[in-house]
PDB file of C-alpha atoms in Angstrom:
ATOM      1  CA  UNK A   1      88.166  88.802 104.723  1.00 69.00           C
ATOM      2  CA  UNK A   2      85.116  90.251 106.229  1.00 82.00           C
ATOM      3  CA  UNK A   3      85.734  93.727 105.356  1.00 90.00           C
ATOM      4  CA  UNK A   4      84.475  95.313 102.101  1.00 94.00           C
ATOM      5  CA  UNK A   5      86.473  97.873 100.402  1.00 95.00           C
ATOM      6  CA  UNK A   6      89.759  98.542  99.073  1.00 94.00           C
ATOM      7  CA  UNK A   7      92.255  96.095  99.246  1.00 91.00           C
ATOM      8  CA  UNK A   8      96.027  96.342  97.525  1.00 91.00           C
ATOM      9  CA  UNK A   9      97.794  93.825  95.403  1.00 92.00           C
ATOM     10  CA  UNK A  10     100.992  93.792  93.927  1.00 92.00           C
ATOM     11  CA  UNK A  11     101.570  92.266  90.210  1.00 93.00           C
ATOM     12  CA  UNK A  12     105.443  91.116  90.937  1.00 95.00           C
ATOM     13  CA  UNK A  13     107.461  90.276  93.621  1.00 96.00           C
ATOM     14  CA  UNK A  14     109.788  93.731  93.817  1.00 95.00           C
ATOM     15  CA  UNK A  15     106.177  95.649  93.623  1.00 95.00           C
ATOM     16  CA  UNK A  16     105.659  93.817  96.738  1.00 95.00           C
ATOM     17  CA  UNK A  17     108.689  94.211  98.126  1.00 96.00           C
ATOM     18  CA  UNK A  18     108.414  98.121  98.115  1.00 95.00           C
ATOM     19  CA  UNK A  19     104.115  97.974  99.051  1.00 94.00           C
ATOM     20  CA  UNK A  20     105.527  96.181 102.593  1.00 94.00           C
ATOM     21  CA  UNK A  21     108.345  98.334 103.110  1.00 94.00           C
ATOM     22  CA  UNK A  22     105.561 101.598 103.375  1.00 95.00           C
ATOM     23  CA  UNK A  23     103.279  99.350 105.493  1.00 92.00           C
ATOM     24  CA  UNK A  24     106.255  98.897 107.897  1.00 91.00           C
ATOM     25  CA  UNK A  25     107.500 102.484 107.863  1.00 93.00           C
ATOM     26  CA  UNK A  26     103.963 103.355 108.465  1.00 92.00           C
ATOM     27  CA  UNK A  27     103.599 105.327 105.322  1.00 94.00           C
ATOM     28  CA  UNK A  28     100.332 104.184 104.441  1.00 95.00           C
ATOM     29  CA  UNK A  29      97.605 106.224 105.141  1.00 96.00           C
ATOM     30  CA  UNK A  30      94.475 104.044 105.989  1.00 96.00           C
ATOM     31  CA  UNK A  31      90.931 105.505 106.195  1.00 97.00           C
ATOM     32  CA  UNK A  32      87.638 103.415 107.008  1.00 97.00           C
ATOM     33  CA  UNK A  33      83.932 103.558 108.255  1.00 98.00           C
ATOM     34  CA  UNK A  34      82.174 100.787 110.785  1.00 97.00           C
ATOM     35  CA  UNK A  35      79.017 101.012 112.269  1.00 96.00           C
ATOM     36  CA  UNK A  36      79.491  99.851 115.925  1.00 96.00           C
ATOM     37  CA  UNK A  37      77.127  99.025 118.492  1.00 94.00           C
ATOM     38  CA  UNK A  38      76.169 102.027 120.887  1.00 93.00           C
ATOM     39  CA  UNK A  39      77.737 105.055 121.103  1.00 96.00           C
ATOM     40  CA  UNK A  40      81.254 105.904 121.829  1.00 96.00           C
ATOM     41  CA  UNK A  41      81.496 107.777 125.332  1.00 94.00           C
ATOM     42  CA  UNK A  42      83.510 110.811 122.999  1.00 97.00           C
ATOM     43  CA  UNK A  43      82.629 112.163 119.602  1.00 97.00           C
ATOM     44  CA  UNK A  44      86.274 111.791 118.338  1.00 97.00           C
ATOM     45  CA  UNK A  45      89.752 110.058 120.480  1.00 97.00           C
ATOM     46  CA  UNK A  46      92.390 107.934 119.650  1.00 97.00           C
ATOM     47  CA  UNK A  47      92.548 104.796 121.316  1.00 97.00           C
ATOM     48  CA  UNK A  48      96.534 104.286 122.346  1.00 97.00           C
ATOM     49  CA  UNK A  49      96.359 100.585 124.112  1.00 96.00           C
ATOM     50  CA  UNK A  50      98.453  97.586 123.281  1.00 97.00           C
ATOM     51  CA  UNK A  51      97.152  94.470 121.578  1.00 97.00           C
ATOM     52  CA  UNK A  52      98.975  90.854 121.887  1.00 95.00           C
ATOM     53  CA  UNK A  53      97.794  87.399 121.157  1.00 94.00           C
ATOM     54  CA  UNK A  54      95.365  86.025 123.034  1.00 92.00           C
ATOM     55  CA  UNK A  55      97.148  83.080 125.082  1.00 91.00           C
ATOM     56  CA  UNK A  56      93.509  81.238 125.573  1.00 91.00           C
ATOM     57  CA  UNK A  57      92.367  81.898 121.695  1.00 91.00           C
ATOM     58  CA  UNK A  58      95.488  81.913 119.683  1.00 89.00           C
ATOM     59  CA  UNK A  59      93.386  82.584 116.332  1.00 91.00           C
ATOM     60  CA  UNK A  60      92.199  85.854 118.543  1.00 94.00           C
ATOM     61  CA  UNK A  61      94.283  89.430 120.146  1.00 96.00           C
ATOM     62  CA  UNK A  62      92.794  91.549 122.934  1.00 95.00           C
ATOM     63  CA  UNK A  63      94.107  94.630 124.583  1.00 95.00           C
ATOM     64  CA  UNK A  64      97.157  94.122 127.001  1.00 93.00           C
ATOM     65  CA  UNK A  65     100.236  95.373 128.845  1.00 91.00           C
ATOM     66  CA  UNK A  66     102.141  92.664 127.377  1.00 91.00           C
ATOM     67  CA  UNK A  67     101.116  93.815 123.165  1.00 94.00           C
ATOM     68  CA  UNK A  68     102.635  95.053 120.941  1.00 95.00           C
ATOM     69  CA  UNK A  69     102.094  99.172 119.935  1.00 96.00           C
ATOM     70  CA  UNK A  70      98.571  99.969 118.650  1.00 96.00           C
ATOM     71  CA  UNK A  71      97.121 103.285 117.533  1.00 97.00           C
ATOM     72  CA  UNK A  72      93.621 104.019 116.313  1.00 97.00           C
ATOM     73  CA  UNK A  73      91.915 107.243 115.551  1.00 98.00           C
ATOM     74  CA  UNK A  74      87.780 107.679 115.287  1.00 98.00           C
ATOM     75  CA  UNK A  75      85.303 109.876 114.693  1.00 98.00           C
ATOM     76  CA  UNK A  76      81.450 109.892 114.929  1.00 98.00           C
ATOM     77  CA  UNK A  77      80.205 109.996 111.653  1.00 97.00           C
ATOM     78  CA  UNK A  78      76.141 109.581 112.299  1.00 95.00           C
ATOM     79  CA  UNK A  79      74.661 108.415 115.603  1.00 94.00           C
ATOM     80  CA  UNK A  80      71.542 106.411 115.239  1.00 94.00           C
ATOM     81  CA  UNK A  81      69.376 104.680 118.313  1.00 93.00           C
ATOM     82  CA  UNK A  82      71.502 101.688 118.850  1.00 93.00           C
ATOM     83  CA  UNK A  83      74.436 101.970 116.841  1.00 94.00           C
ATOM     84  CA  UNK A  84      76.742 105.009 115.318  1.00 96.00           C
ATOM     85  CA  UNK A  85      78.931 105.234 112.043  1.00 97.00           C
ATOM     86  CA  UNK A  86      82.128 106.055 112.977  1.00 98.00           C
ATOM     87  CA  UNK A  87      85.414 106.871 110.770  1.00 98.00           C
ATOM     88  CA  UNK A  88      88.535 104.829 111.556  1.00 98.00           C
ATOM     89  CA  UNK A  89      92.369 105.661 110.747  1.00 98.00           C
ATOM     90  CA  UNK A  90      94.646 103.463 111.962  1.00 97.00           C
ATOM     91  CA  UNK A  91      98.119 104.420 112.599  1.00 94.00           C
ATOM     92  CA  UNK A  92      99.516 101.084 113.400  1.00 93.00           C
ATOM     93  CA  UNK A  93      98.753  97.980 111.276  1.00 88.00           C
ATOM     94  CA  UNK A  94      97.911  95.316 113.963  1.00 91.00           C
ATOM     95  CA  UNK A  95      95.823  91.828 113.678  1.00 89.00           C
ATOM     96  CA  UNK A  96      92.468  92.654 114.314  1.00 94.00           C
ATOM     97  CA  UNK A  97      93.361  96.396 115.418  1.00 96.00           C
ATOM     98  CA  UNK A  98      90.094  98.226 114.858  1.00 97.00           C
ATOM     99  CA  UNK A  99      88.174  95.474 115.736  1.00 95.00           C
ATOM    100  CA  UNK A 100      89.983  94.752 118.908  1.00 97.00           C
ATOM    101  CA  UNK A 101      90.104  98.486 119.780  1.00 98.00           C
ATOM    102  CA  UNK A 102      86.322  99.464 119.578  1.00 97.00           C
ATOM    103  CA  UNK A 103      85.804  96.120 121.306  1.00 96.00           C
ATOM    104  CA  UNK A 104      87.827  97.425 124.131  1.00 96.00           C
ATOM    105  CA  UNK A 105      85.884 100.825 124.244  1.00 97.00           C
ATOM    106  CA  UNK A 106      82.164  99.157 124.587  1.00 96.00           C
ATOM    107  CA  UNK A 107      81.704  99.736 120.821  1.00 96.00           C
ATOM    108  CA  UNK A 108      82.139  96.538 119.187  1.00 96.00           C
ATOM    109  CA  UNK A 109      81.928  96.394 115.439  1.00 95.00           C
ATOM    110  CA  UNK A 110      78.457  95.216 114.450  1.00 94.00           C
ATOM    111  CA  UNK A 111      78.482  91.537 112.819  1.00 92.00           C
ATOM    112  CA  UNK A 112      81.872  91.034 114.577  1.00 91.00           C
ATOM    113  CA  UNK A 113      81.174  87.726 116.383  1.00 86.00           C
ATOM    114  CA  UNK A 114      84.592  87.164 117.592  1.00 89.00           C
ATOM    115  CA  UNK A 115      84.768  90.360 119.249  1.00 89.00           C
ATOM    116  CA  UNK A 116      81.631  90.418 120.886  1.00 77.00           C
ATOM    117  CA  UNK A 117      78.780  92.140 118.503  1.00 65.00           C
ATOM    118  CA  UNK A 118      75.517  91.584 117.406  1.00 68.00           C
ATOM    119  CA  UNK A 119      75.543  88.902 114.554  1.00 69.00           C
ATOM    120  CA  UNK A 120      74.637  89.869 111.214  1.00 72.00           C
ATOM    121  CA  UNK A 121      75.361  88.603 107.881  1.00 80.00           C
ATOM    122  CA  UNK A 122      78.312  90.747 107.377  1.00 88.00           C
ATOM    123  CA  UNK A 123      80.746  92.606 109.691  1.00 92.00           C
ATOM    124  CA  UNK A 124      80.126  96.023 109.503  1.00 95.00           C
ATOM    125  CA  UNK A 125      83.658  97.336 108.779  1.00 96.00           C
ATOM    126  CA  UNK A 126      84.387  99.252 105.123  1.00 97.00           C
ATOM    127  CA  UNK A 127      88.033 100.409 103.754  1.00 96.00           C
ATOM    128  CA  UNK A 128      86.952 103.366 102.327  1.00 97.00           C
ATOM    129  CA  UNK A 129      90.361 104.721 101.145  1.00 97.00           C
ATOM    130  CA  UNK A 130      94.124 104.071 101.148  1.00 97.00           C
ATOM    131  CA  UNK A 131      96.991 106.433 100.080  1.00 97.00           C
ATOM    132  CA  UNK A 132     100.588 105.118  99.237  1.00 96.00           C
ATOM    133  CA  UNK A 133     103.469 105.505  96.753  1.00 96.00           C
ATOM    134  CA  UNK A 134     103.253 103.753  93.767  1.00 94.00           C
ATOM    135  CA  UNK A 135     106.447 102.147  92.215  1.00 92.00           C
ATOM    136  CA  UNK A 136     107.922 105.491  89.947  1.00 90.00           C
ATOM    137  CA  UNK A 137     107.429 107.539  93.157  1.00 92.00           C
ATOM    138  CA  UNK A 138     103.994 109.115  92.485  1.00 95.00           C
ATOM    139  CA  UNK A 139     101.325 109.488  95.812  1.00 96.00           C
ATOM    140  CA  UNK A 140      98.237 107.867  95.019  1.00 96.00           C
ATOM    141  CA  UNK A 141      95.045 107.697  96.527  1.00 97.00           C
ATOM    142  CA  UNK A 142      92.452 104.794  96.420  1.00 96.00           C
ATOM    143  CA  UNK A 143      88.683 105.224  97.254  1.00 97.00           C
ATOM    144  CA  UNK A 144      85.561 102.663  97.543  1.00 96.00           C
ATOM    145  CA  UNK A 145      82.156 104.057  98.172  1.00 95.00           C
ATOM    146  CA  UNK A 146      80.400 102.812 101.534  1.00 95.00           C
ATOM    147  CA  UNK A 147      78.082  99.738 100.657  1.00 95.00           C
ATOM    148  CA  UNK A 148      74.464 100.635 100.711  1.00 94.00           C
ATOM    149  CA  UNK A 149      73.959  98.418 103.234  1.00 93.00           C
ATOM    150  CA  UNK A 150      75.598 100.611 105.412  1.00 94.00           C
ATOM    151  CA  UNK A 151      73.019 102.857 105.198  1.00 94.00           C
ATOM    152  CA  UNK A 152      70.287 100.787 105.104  1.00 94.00           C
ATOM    153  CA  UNK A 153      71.325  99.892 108.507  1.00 93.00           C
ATOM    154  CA  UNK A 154      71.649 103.066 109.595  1.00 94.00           C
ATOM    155  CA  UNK A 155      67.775 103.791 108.839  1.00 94.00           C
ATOM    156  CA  UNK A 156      66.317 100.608 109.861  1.00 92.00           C
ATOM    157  CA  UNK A 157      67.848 101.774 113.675  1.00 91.00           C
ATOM    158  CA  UNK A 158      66.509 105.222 113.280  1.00 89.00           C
ATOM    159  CA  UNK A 159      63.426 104.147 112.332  1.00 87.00           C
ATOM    160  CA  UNK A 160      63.106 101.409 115.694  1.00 80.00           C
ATOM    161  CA  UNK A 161      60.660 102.733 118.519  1.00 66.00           C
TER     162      UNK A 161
END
């Protein structure tokens, strides 16, 4: 609910049907931007760790032997003093996945509270585009420009002493 962006809805039930079905099969291809806090110790990695329920916190997940598969690409985008942009593709659809797994790496999402960030008035976390099959067969790509917010961010921390 946090995340600005592109989001997918179906108008019938069958539409929905086939929507989940690429989700499962991992046929989706999900791409988004987040400004996290500090800088990721590598300019681009996947991130390969489990995530499960948090037994403590059901509402919440964290990384763990015990998860279930997770998968996330990134990529610096801009480094800035405190924080960097960074590009996201997810190639599992977990609860919480990105979130979780720049949590994990020291590079919390900024204006995550529940994952440990500096608290804003919005979570820093943008789906910038999604591609999928549309019912009739036809590949389709879906695009939302970054807020300017993001960038406003981005040159308040540049411009700190």
């Amino acid at each position: 609910r946090a995340t600005s962006g592109i989001i997918i809805v179906a108008k019938n039930p069958e539409t929905a049907k086939f929507l989940q079905q690429q989700f499962t099969d991992r046929k989706v291809k999900k791409t988004y931007a987040a400004i996290v806090s500090n800088h990721p110790e590598h300019e681009e990695a996947t991130i390969d760790i489990p995530i499960e329920r948090n037994p403590k916190l059901p509402s919440q997940f964290r990384t763990g032997i015990n998860g279930k598969e997770a998968s996330t690409w990134y990529k610096v985008l801009q480094p800035a003093k405190t924080c960097t942009l960074v590009q996201l593709k997810p190639y599992t659809g977990r609860t919480h996945q990105l979130r979780v797994h720049m949590a994990h790496i020291k590079t919390p999402i900024v204006g995550d509270s529940v994952y440990g960030s500096i608290s804003k008035d919005r979570m820093f976390l943008h789906a910038n585009s999604i591609e999928l099959t549309l019912p009739g067969g036809h590949r389709k790509k879906f695009s939302a420009i970054m807020p300017a917010e993001f960038h406003e961010y981005l040159a308040k921390d540049m411009a700190k002493k």
